[in-house]
PDB file of C-alpha atoms in Angstrom:
ATOM      1  CA  MET A 100     254.434 225.665  86.471  1.00  0.00           C
ATOM      2  CA  LYS A 101     252.269 222.076  86.656  1.00  0.00           C
ATOM      3  CA  THR A 102     249.225 224.067  87.895  1.00  0.00           C
ATOM      4  CA  MET A 103     249.752 226.582  85.374  1.00  0.00           C
ATOM      5  CA  LEU A 104     250.057 223.635  82.423  1.00  0.00           C
ATOM      6  CA  PHE A 105     246.633 221.656  83.699  1.00  0.00           C
ATOM      7  CA  PHE A 106     245.318 225.179  83.820  1.00  0.00           C
ATOM      8  CA  THR A 107     246.194 225.570  80.079  1.00  0.00           C
ATOM      9  CA  LEU A 108     245.524 222.135  78.885  1.00  0.00           C
ATOM     10  CA  THR A 109     242.296 222.531  80.242  1.00  0.00           C
ATOM     11  CA  CYS A 110     241.698 225.731  78.259  1.00  0.00           C
ATOM     12  CA  LEU A 111     242.463 224.100  74.825  1.00  0.00           C
ATOM     13  CA  PHE A 112     240.815 220.604  75.601  1.00  0.00           C
ATOM     14  CA  ALA A 113     237.586 222.691  76.737  1.00  0.00           C
ATOM     15  CA  CYS A 114     238.050 224.535  72.890  1.00  0.00           C
ATOM     16  CA  PHE A 115     237.702 221.487  71.386  1.00  0.00           C
ATOM     17  CA  ALA A 116     234.714 220.216  73.836  1.00  0.00           C
ATOM     18  CA  THR A 117     230.966 219.893  72.643  1.00  0.00           C
ATOM     19  CA  PRO A 118     227.640 219.740  74.555  1.00  0.00           C
ATOM     20  CA  LEU A 119     225.907 216.236  74.486  1.00  0.00           C
ATOM     21  CA  PHE A 120     222.967 218.194  73.790  1.00  0.00           C
ATOM     22  CA  ALA A 121     220.611 221.451  73.334  1.00  0.00           C
ATOM     23  CA  GLN A 122     218.900 222.558  76.165  1.00  0.00           C
ATOM     24  CA  GLU A 123     215.781 225.226  75.825  1.00  0.00           C
ATOM     25  CA  GLN A 124     218.167 227.019  78.139  1.00  0.00           C
ATOM     26  CA  GLU A 125     220.418 229.814  77.402  1.00  0.00           C
ATOM     27  CA  PHE A 126     223.626 227.032  79.092  1.00  0.00           C
ATOM     28  CA  ILE A 127     223.513 224.228  76.710  1.00  0.00           C
ATOM     29  CA  PHE A 128     225.439 221.801  79.046  1.00  0.00           C
ATOM     30  CA  ASN A 129     223.968 219.338  80.172  1.00  0.00           C
ATOM     31  CA  THR A 130     225.291 218.296  83.901  1.00  0.00           C
ATOM     32  CA  TRP A 131     224.128 215.072  84.286  1.00  0.00           C
ATOM     33  CA  SER A 132     226.848 214.263  81.064  1.00  0.00           C
ATOM     34  CA  LEU A 133     225.140 210.618  81.475  1.00  0.00           C
ATOM     35  CA  ASN A 134     226.813 207.592  78.966  1.00  0.00           C
ATOM     36  CA  LYS A 135     226.044 204.436  78.119  1.00  0.00           C
ATOM     37  CA  ASP A 136     226.678 201.674  81.072  1.00  0.00           C
ATOM     38  CA  ASP A 137     227.274 205.031  83.532  1.00  0.00           C
ATOM     39  CA  SER A 138     226.466 203.995  87.005  1.00  0.00           C
ATOM     40  CA  ARG A 139     224.497 206.105  88.951  1.00  0.00           C
ATOM     41  CA  TYR A 140     221.787 206.620  92.165  1.00  0.00           C
ATOM     42  CA  ILE A 141     218.039 207.402  91.206  1.00  0.00           C
ATOM     43  CA  PHE A 142     217.594 210.718  93.073  1.00  0.00           C
ATOM     44  CA  ALA A 143     213.765 211.178  93.793  1.00  0.00           C
ATOM     45  CA  ASP A 144     212.664 210.257  97.144  1.00  0.00           C
ATOM     46  CA  THR A 145     210.402 207.778  94.779  1.00  0.00           C
ATOM     47  CA  ALA A 146     211.032 207.483  90.588  1.00  0.00           C
ATOM     48  CA  LEU A 147     208.589 205.630  88.696  1.00  0.00           C
ATOM     49  CA  VAL A 148     209.519 203.551  85.662  1.00  0.00           C
ATOM     50  CA  ARG A 149     207.588 203.845  82.174  1.00  0.00           C
ATOM     51  CA  MET A 150     207.180 201.383  79.652  1.00  0.00           C
ATOM     52  CA  SER A 151     208.083 203.856  77.699  1.00  0.00           C
ATOM     53  CA  PRO A 152     209.867 207.971  77.182  1.00  0.00           C
ATOM     54  CA  ASP A 153     205.951 209.110  77.750  1.00  0.00           C
ATOM     55  CA  THR A 154     204.535 210.773  81.587  1.00  0.00           C
ATOM     56  CA  LYS A 155     201.006 209.004  80.095  1.00  0.00           C
ATOM     57  CA  GLN A 156     202.582 205.947  79.897  1.00  0.00           C
ATOM     58  CA  ALA A 157     202.179 203.754  82.415  1.00  0.00           C
ATOM     59  CA  ALA A 158     204.696 202.934  85.718  1.00  0.00           C
ATOM     60  CA  ILE A 159     205.868 199.288  85.510  1.00  0.00           C
ATOM     61  CA  ASP A 160     208.136 199.917  88.464  1.00  0.00           C
ATOM     62  CA  THR A 161     208.677 202.183  91.384  1.00  0.00           C
ATOM     63  CA  LEU A 162     212.766 202.581  92.490  1.00  0.00           C
ATOM     64  CA  LEU A 163     213.916 204.886  95.522  1.00  0.00           C
ATOM     65  CA  ALA A 164     216.548 207.692  96.543  1.00  0.00           C
ATOM     66  CA  GLY A 165     220.194 206.086  96.407  1.00  0.00           C
ATOM     67  CA  ASP A 166     218.732 202.409  94.015  1.00  0.00           C
ATOM     68  CA  ASP A 167     221.741 201.799  91.747  1.00  0.00           C
ATOM     69  CA  ILE A 168     221.244 201.867  88.445  1.00  0.00           C
ATOM     70  CA  THR A 169     222.706 201.970  84.899  1.00  0.00           C
ATOM     71  CA  THR A 170     222.319 203.735  81.610  1.00  0.00           C
ATOM     72  CA  VAL A 171     221.210 202.332  78.719  1.00  0.00           C
ATOM     73  CA  GLU A 172     220.222 205.373  76.236  1.00  0.00           C
ATOM     74  CA  VAL A 173     219.544 208.868  76.641  1.00  0.00           C
ATOM     75  CA  LEU A 174     217.249 210.197  74.557  1.00  0.00           C
ATOM     76  CA  PRO A 175     217.476 213.649  73.334  1.00  0.00           C
ATOM     77  CA  GLY A 176     214.666 213.144  71.427  1.00  0.00           C
ATOM     78  CA  LYS A 177     212.285 213.007  73.798  1.00  0.00           C
ATOM     79  CA  MET A 178     212.580 216.185  75.908  1.00  0.00           C
ATOM     80  CA  LEU A 179     210.004 216.727  79.173  1.00  0.00           C
ATOM     81  CA  THR A 180     210.377 219.857  81.172  1.00  0.00           C
ATOM     82  CA  LEU A 181     209.473 219.723  85.190  1.00  0.00           C
ATOM     83  CA  LYS A 182     210.408 222.171  87.987  1.00  0.00           C
ATOM     84  CA  GLY A 183     212.303 224.107  85.864  1.00  0.00           C
ATOM     85  CA  LEU A 184     214.201 221.383  84.303  1.00  0.00           C
ATOM     86  CA  THR A 185     214.366 220.768  80.466  1.00  0.00           C
ATOM     87  CA  LEU A 186     215.788 217.275  79.922  1.00  0.00           C
ATOM     88  CA  PRO A 187     215.860 214.071  77.982  1.00  0.00           C
ATOM     89  CA  TRP A 188     213.890 210.516  79.151  1.00  0.00           C
ATOM     90  CA  VAL A 189     217.111 207.608  79.421  1.00  0.00           C
ATOM     91  CA  GLN A 190     216.745 204.122  79.647  1.00  0.00           C
ATOM     92  CA  ILE A 191     217.659 202.258  82.020  1.00  0.00           C
ATOM     93  CA  LYS A 192     218.689 199.233  83.817  1.00  0.00           C
ATOM     94  CA  TYR A 193     218.644 197.736  86.828  1.00  0.00           C
ATOM     95  CA  LYS A 194     217.765 195.050  89.840  1.00  0.00           C
ATOM     96  CA  LYS A 195     215.457 194.600  92.098  1.00  0.00           C
ATOM     97  CA  ASP A 196     214.467 191.281  94.081  1.00  0.00           C
ATOM     98  CA  GLY A 197     217.420 189.477  92.061  1.00  0.00           C
ATOM     99  CA  VAL A 198     215.874 190.298  88.592  1.00  0.00           C
ATOM    100  CA  GLU A 199     217.611 192.580  85.922  1.00  0.00           C
ATOM    101  CA  LYS A 200     214.825 194.561  84.520  1.00  0.00           C
ATOM    102  CA  GLN A 201     214.765 197.520  81.869  1.00  0.00           C
ATOM    103  CA  GLY A 202     212.280 200.765  81.610  1.00  0.00           C
ATOM    104  CA  TYR A 203     212.124 204.768  81.111  1.00  0.00           C
ATOM    105  CA  VAL A 204     213.056 207.403  83.294  1.00  0.00           C
ATOM    106  CA  TRP A 205     212.932 211.082  83.071  1.00  0.00           C
ATOM    107  CA  GLU A 206     216.963 212.574  83.385  1.00  0.00           C
ATOM    108  CA  GLY A 207     216.669 214.456  86.811  1.00  0.00           C
ATOM    109  CA  LEU A 208     215.044 211.759  88.818  1.00  0.00           C
ATOM    110  CA  ILE A 209     218.676 210.221  88.252  1.00  0.00           C
ATOM    111  CA  SER A 210     222.089 211.625  90.396  1.00  0.00           C
ATOM    112  CA  PHE A 211     224.734 213.183  89.874  1.00  0.00           C
ATOM    113  CA  PRO A 212     227.688 211.243  89.995  1.00  0.00           C
ATOM    114  CA  PRO A 213     227.556 208.585  92.833  1.00  0.00           C
ATOM    115  CA  MET A 214     230.215 208.803  96.218  1.00  0.00           C
ATOM    116  CA  ARG A 215     229.663 206.407  98.373  1.00  0.00           C
ATOM    117  CA  ARG A 216     231.208 204.998 101.948  1.00  0.00           C
ATOM    118  CA  GLY A 217     230.165 201.018 102.975  1.00  0.00           C
ATOM    119  CA  ASP A 218     226.174 200.999 102.754  1.00  0.00           C
ATOM    120  CA  MET A 219     225.606 204.946 103.098  1.00  0.00           C
ATOM    121  CA  LYS A 220     225.644 206.853  99.726  1.00  0.00           C
ATOM    122  CA  PHE A 221     225.379 210.405  99.298  1.00  0.00           C
ATOM    123  CA  VAL A 222     222.663 210.921  96.255  1.00  0.00           C
ATOM    124  CA  PHE A 223     223.073 214.805  94.577  1.00  0.00           C
ATOM    125  CA  ALA A 224     221.445 216.486  91.967  1.00  0.00           C
ATOM    126  CA  TYR A 225     219.815 220.049  90.384  1.00  0.00           C
ATOM    127  CA  ASP A 226     216.312 219.643  93.009  1.00  0.00           C
ATOM    128  CA  ARG A 227     215.056 222.501  90.122  1.00  0.00           C
ATOM    129  CA  ARG A 228     215.917 225.234  87.941  1.00  0.00           C
ATOM    130  CA  VAL A 229     214.217 229.034  89.671  1.00  0.00           C
ATOM    131  CA  ASP A 230     214.895 232.225  89.234  1.00  0.00           C
ATOM    132  CA  THR A 231     215.398 234.653  91.765  1.00  0.00           C
ATOM    133  CA  LEU A 232     215.822 238.408  92.495  1.00  0.00           C
ATOM    134  CA  ILE A 233     219.592 239.381  92.698  1.00  0.00           C
ATOM    135  CA  GLY A 234     219.801 243.415  93.124  1.00  0.00           C
ATOM    136  CA  ASN A 235     216.999 244.806  90.699  1.00  0.00           C
ATOM    137  CA  GLU A 236     217.511 242.135  88.079  1.00  0.00           C
ATOM    138  CA  LYS A 237     216.382 237.668  87.536  1.00  0.00           C
ATOM    139  CA  HIS A 238     218.754 234.948  87.863  1.00  0.00           C
ATOM    140  CA  PRO A 239     218.407 231.561  87.323  1.00  0.00           C
ATOM    141  CA  GLN A 240     219.642 229.072  89.134  1.00  0.00           C
ATOM    142  CA  TYR A 241     219.689 225.594  90.130  1.00  0.00           C
ATOM    143  CA  ILE A 242     218.903 223.877  93.750  1.00  0.00           C
ATOM    144  CA  VAL A 243     220.930 221.445  94.567  1.00  0.00           C
ATOM    145  CA  LYS A 244     220.014 219.088  96.740  1.00  0.00           C
ATOM    146  CA  LEU A 245     222.322 216.205  98.500  1.00  0.00           C
ATOM    147  CA  LYS A 246     220.880 213.712 100.467  1.00  0.00           C
ATOM    148  CA  ALA A 247     222.367 210.927 102.650  1.00  0.00           C
ATOM    149  CA  VAL A 248     220.549 207.562 102.018  1.00  0.00           C
ATOM    150  CA  GLN A 249     221.239 204.003 103.806  1.00  0.00           C
ATOM    151  CA  ALA A 250     219.680 200.501 103.502  1.00  0.00           C
ATOM    152  CA  ARG A 251     216.989 202.852 100.612  1.00  0.00           C
ATOM    153  CA  LYS A 252     215.599 205.523 103.764  1.00  0.00           C
ATOM    154  CA  ILE A 253     216.196 209.248 103.534  1.00  0.00           C
ATOM    155  CA  LEU A 254     218.325 209.584 106.983  1.00  0.00           C
ATOM    156  CA  ALA A 255     219.205 213.293 105.861  1.00  0.00           C
ATOM    157  CA  ALA A 256     219.301 216.371 103.350  1.00  0.00           C
ATOM    158  CA  THR A 257     220.366 219.581 102.708  1.00  0.00           C
ATOM    159  CA  THR A 258     220.124 222.194 100.138  1.00  0.00           C
ATOM    160  CA  PHE A 259     221.923 225.059  98.510  1.00  0.00           C
ATOM    161  CA  ARG A 260     221.713 227.070  95.229  1.00  0.00           C
ATOM    162  CA  ILE A 261     224.040 227.400  91.948  1.00  0.00           C
ATOM    163  CA  MET A 262     224.019 230.126  89.141  1.00  0.00           C
ATOM    164  CA  ASP A 263     223.005 228.801  85.832  1.00  0.00           C
ATOM    165  CA  ASP A 264     225.372 229.766  84.020  1.00  0.00           C
ATOM    166  CA  GLU A 265     228.817 228.168  82.342  1.00  0.00           C
ATOM    167  CA  SER A 266     230.315 227.372  85.861  1.00  0.00           C
ATOM    168  CA  ALA A 267     227.409 224.654  85.972  1.00  0.00           C
ATOM    169  CA  GLY A 268     228.920 222.413  83.166  1.00  0.00           C
ATOM    170  CA  PHE A 269     230.038 219.806  84.742  1.00  0.00           C
ATOM    171  CA  SER A 270     229.937 218.182  88.450  1.00  0.00           C
ATOM    172  CA  TYR A 271     232.041 216.653  90.678  1.00  0.00           C
ATOM    173  CA  ALA A 272     232.055 214.235  93.443  1.00  0.00           C
ATOM    174  CA  LYS A 273     234.276 212.645  96.282  1.00  0.00           C
ATOM    175  CA  VAL A 274     233.670 211.684  99.691  1.00  0.00           C
ATOM    176  CA  MET A 275     236.502 211.274 102.354  1.00  0.00           C
ATOM    177  CA  ALA A 276     236.874 210.479 105.766  1.00  0.00           C
ATOM    178  CA  GLY A 277     236.127 212.841 108.505  1.00  0.00           C
ATOM    179  CA  LEU A 278     239.919 214.032 108.503  1.00  0.00           C
ATOM    180  CA  GLY A 279     240.355 214.741 111.986  1.00  0.00           C
ATOM    181  CA  LEU A 280     236.876 217.026 112.178  1.00  0.00           C
ATOM    182  CA  THR A 281     234.729 216.374 115.304  1.00  0.00           C
ATOM    183  CA  ASN A 282     231.379 214.650 115.668  1.00  0.00           C
ATOM    184  CA  VAL A 283     232.056 214.634 111.786  1.00  0.00           C
ATOM    185  CA  GLN A 284     232.174 210.662 109.642  1.00  0.00           C
ATOM    186  CA  ASN A 285     232.596 212.020 106.901  1.00  0.00           C
ATOM    187  CA  ILE A 286     233.473 214.884 104.180  1.00  0.00           C
ATOM    188  CA  VAL A 287     231.489 215.237 101.152  1.00  0.00           C
ATOM    189  CA  SER A 288     232.984 216.913  98.866  1.00  0.00           C
ATOM    190  CA  VAL A 289     230.706 218.611  95.118  1.00  0.00           C
ATOM    191  CA  GLY A 290     231.274 220.943  92.483  1.00  0.00           C
ATOM    192  CA  PHE A 291     230.595 222.397  89.505  1.00  0.00           C
ATOM    193  CA  GLY A 292     232.839 223.773  86.606  1.00  0.00           C
ATOM    194  CA  GLY A 293     232.519 224.559  82.859  1.00  0.00           C
ATOM    195  CA  ALA A 294     234.344 224.492  79.815  1.00  0.00           C
ATOM    196  CA  ALA A 295     235.701 226.892  79.248  1.00  0.00           C
ATOM    197  CA  CYS A 296     238.831 228.883  79.911  1.00  0.00           C
ATOM    198  CA  GLY A 297     238.376 231.723  82.686  1.00  0.00           C
ATOM    199  CA  VAL A 298     235.061 230.063  83.912  1.00  0.00           C
ATOM    200  CA  SER A 299     235.924 228.621  87.660  1.00  0.00           C
ATOM    201  CA  THR A 300     234.678 225.952  89.280  1.00  0.00           C
ATOM    202  CA  ASN A 301     233.190 225.850  92.832  1.00  0.00           C
ATOM    203  CA  TYR A 302     233.095 222.908  95.468  1.00  0.00           C
ATOM    204  CA  TYR A 303     231.166 222.859  98.115  1.00  0.00           C
ATOM    205  CA  TYR A 304     232.231 221.361 101.187  1.00  0.00           C
ATOM    206  CA  PHE A 305     229.663 218.645 103.664  1.00  0.00           C
ATOM    207  CA  ALA A 306     229.816 217.268 107.058  1.00  0.00           C
ATOM    208  CA  TRP A 307     228.273 214.401 107.082  1.00  0.00           C
ATOM    209  CA  MET A 308     228.268 213.881 111.218  1.00  0.00           C
ATOM    210  CA  LYS A 309     227.794 211.572 113.819  1.00  0.00           C
ATOM    211  CA  ASP A 310     224.554 212.777 114.946  1.00  0.00           C
ATOM    212  CA  GLY A 311     223.019 212.143 111.880  1.00  0.00           C
ATOM    213  CA  ARG A 312     222.936 215.609 109.978  1.00  0.00           C
ATOM    214  CA  ILE A 313     224.660 217.554 107.295  1.00  0.00           C
ATOM    215  CA  ALA A 314     226.393 219.870 108.012  1.00  0.00           C
ATOM    216  CA  ALA A 315     227.841 223.027 105.206  1.00  0.00           C
ATOM    217  CA  LEU A 316     231.208 223.749 105.637  1.00  0.00           C
ATOM    218  CA  PRO A 317     233.633 226.188 103.128  1.00  0.00           C
ATOM    219  CA  GLU A 318     233.513 226.184  99.999  1.00  0.00           C
ATOM    220  CA  ARG A 319     236.449 226.119  97.817  1.00  0.00           C
ATOM    221  CA  MET A 320     237.282 227.772  93.769  1.00  0.00           C
ATOM    222  CA  ASP A 321     240.031 227.352  91.487  1.00  0.00           C
ATOM    223  CA  VAL A 322     239.722 229.351  87.814  1.00  0.00           C
ATOM    224  CA  GLY A 323     242.215 229.821  85.205  1.00  0.00           C
ATOM    225  CA  ASP A 324     243.030 231.563  81.966  1.00  0.00           C
ATOM    226  CA  ALA A 325     245.067 229.390  79.494  1.00  0.00           C
ATOM    227  CA  GLY A 326     248.876 230.513  81.236  1.00  0.00           C
ATOM    228  CA  VAL A 327     247.608 234.021  81.739  1.00  0.00           C
ATOM    229  CA  TYR A 328     246.274 234.108  84.268  1.00  0.00           C
ATOM    230  CA  TYR A 329     244.761 231.487  87.915  1.00  0.00           C
ATOM    231  CA  HIS A 330     243.979 230.784  90.636  1.00  0.00           C
ATOM    232  CA  GLU A 331     243.627 227.831  92.904  1.00  0.00           C
ATOM    233  CA  GLU A 332     242.317 227.226  96.132  1.00  0.00           C
ATOM    234  CA  SER A 333     243.138 224.221  98.578  1.00  0.00           C
ATOM    235  CA  PHE A 334     242.213 222.990 101.424  1.00  0.00           C
ATOM    236  CA  ILE A 335     244.372 221.182 105.210  1.00  0.00           C
ATOM    237  CA  PHE A 336     241.748 219.564 107.507  1.00  0.00           C
ATOM    238  CA  PRO A 337     243.276 218.830 111.074  1.00  0.00           C
ATOM    239  CA  GLY A 338     244.129 215.289 110.125  1.00  0.00           C
ATOM    240  CA  GLU A 339     246.130 216.219 107.922  1.00  0.00           C
ATOM    241  CA  LYS A 340     250.274 216.876 106.657  1.00  0.00           C
ATOM    242  CA  ASN A 341     249.938 220.592 108.884  1.00  0.00           C
ATOM    243  CA  GLY A 342     246.770 219.978 110.250  1.00  0.00           C
ATOM    244  CA  LEU A 343     245.032 222.279 113.598  1.00  0.00           C
ATOM    245  CA  PRO A 344     242.539 220.388 115.666  1.00  0.00           C
ATOM    246  CA  ASP A 345     239.696 221.486 114.646  1.00  0.00           C
ATOM    247  CA  ILE A 346     240.751 224.457 112.077  1.00  0.00           C
ATOM    248  CA  ILE A 347     240.025 224.104 108.511  1.00  0.00           C
ATOM    249  CA  ILE A 348     242.948 225.842 106.730  1.00  0.00           C
ATOM    250  CA  LEU A 349     242.225 227.874 103.102  1.00  0.00           C
ATOM    251  CA  LYS A 350     245.688 228.267 101.053  1.00  0.00           C
ATOM    252  CA  MET A 351     245.008 230.135  97.958  1.00  0.00           C
ATOM    253  CA  HIS A 352     247.286 230.601  95.092  1.00  0.00           C
ATOM    254  CA  GLU A 353     247.032 232.791  92.365  1.00  0.00           C
ATOM    255  CA  GLU A 354     249.683 233.653  89.648  1.00  0.00           C
ATOM    256  CA  GLU A 355     249.200 236.290  87.223  1.00  0.00           C
ATOM    257  CA  GLU A 356     250.955 237.410  83.828  1.00  0.00           C
ATOM    258  CA  THR A 357     252.798 240.802  84.281  1.00  0.00           C
ATOM    259  CA  ASP A 358     254.683 243.307  81.222  1.00  0.00           C
ATOM    260  CA  LYS A 359     258.185 241.709  82.079  1.00  0.00           C
ATOM    261  CA  LEU A 360     260.024 238.773  80.649  1.00  0.00           C
ATOM    262  CA  ASP A 361     262.858 236.239  81.565  1.00  0.00           C
ATOM    263  CA  LYS A 362     265.873 235.240  80.654  1.00  0.00           C
ATOM    264  CA  ASN A 363     264.081 232.679  78.074  1.00  0.00           C
ATOM    265  CA  GLY A 364     261.664 235.614  76.977  1.00  0.00           C
ATOM    266  CA  GLU A 365     259.029 233.973  79.294  1.00  0.00           C
ATOM    267  CA  PRO A 366     256.673 236.610  80.399  1.00  0.00           C
ATOM    268  CA  VAL A 367     256.658 236.404  84.361  1.00  0.00           C
ATOM    269  CA  MET A 368     254.568 235.951  86.579  1.00  0.00           C
ATOM    270  CA  SER A 369     253.532 237.288  89.523  1.00  0.00           C
ATOM    271  CA  VAL A 370     252.616 235.726  92.859  1.00  0.00           C
ATOM    272  CA  LYS A 371     250.518 236.007  95.373  1.00  0.00           C
ATOM    273  CA  GLU A 372     249.030 233.709  98.423  1.00  0.00           C
ATOM    274  CA  GLU A 373     247.047 233.446 101.820  1.00  0.00           C
ATOM    275  CA  LEU A 374     246.134 231.710 104.061  1.00  0.00           C
ATOM    276  CA  THR A 375     242.756 232.061 105.613  1.00  0.00           C
ATOM    277  CA  LYS A 376     241.382 229.761 108.937  1.00  0.00           C
ATOM    278  CA  TYR A 377     237.850 228.878 109.746  1.00  0.00           C
ATOM    279  CA  SER A 378     237.075 227.630 113.567  1.00  0.00           C
ATOM    280  CA  TRP A 379     234.877 224.290 113.628  1.00  0.00           C
ATOM    281  CA  ASP A 380     232.397 223.625 115.925  1.00  0.00           C
ATOM    282  CA  GLY A 381     231.314 219.620 116.291  1.00  0.00           C
ATOM    283  CA  VAL A 382     228.715 219.446 118.730  1.00  0.00           C
ATOM    284  CA  ASN A 383     226.674 222.738 116.446  1.00  0.00           C
ATOM    285  CA  GLY A 384     227.486 221.328 112.944  1.00  0.00           C
ATOM    286  CA  THR A 385     228.990 225.176 112.532  1.00  0.00           C
ATOM    287  CA  PHE A 386     232.272 227.073 111.383  1.00  0.00           C
ATOM    288  CA  LYS A 387     233.752 230.722 111.849  1.00  0.00           C
ATOM    289  CA  LYS A 388     236.005 232.623 109.979  1.00  0.00           C
ATOM    290  CA  LEU A 389     239.569 233.446 112.374  1.00  0.00           C
ATOM    291  CA  GLY A 390     240.589 236.456 112.185  1.00  0.00           C
ATOM    292  CA  LYS A 391     243.762 236.737 110.616  1.00  0.00           C
TER     293      LYS A 391
END
């Protein structure tokens, strides 16, 4: 019931949510969700800092992937389209060689929410937007790039695709310990969701391996529709309660409203639960779904 209440409140809140500004795309929410004084990283391998929000202006500085920046102001009136992304310029401040500086960069050069463990930073954002053939139809997709950065050097990177739809409305980031997986230093989780009922939130998991590789792990998703239906998935890793050696357990819990009423006149929910197991190969950095 707590989970159902959460989904219901989320849907009600979404009714009042508004986009930061409109883009020249069908989907108008801005996944960066930048606000004044937000701390982020530089996402691009190399980012030129301009003296004003225009590519024709001279570059006054160069920043590298993983460099710390703070948002001063987002300029929705100053838009630029690159790599299929129509985004604003952003005024930023940062420190370099002990000196605080300010300048302007295009938003596509900035990361989504920052993640770090010690001196290791995990930097992710949309690398570009493309049209992909699925069947005989074109569907817009974002190519997301995740980078492992240490001391201003990119140690490894990987990409994956998500649909350019309502499930790309906001981004989520979390970095955890290895949780008992062999040869894994950290587990990185990045997610994308929407601000409406019935729109899924999708979570993509990656292993930062002790030998310097980024390897994909199983994915999960949650979705709910204002007390009528919800579907929730969660993982149990080897180092957690009820975990198994090098096995990732996916728990699914689903509830859906039926036509029946309980003694209080509330709809009776049908409940479905499932477990799926994946084996982890810490040598090759791969996983495999196990039979039931």
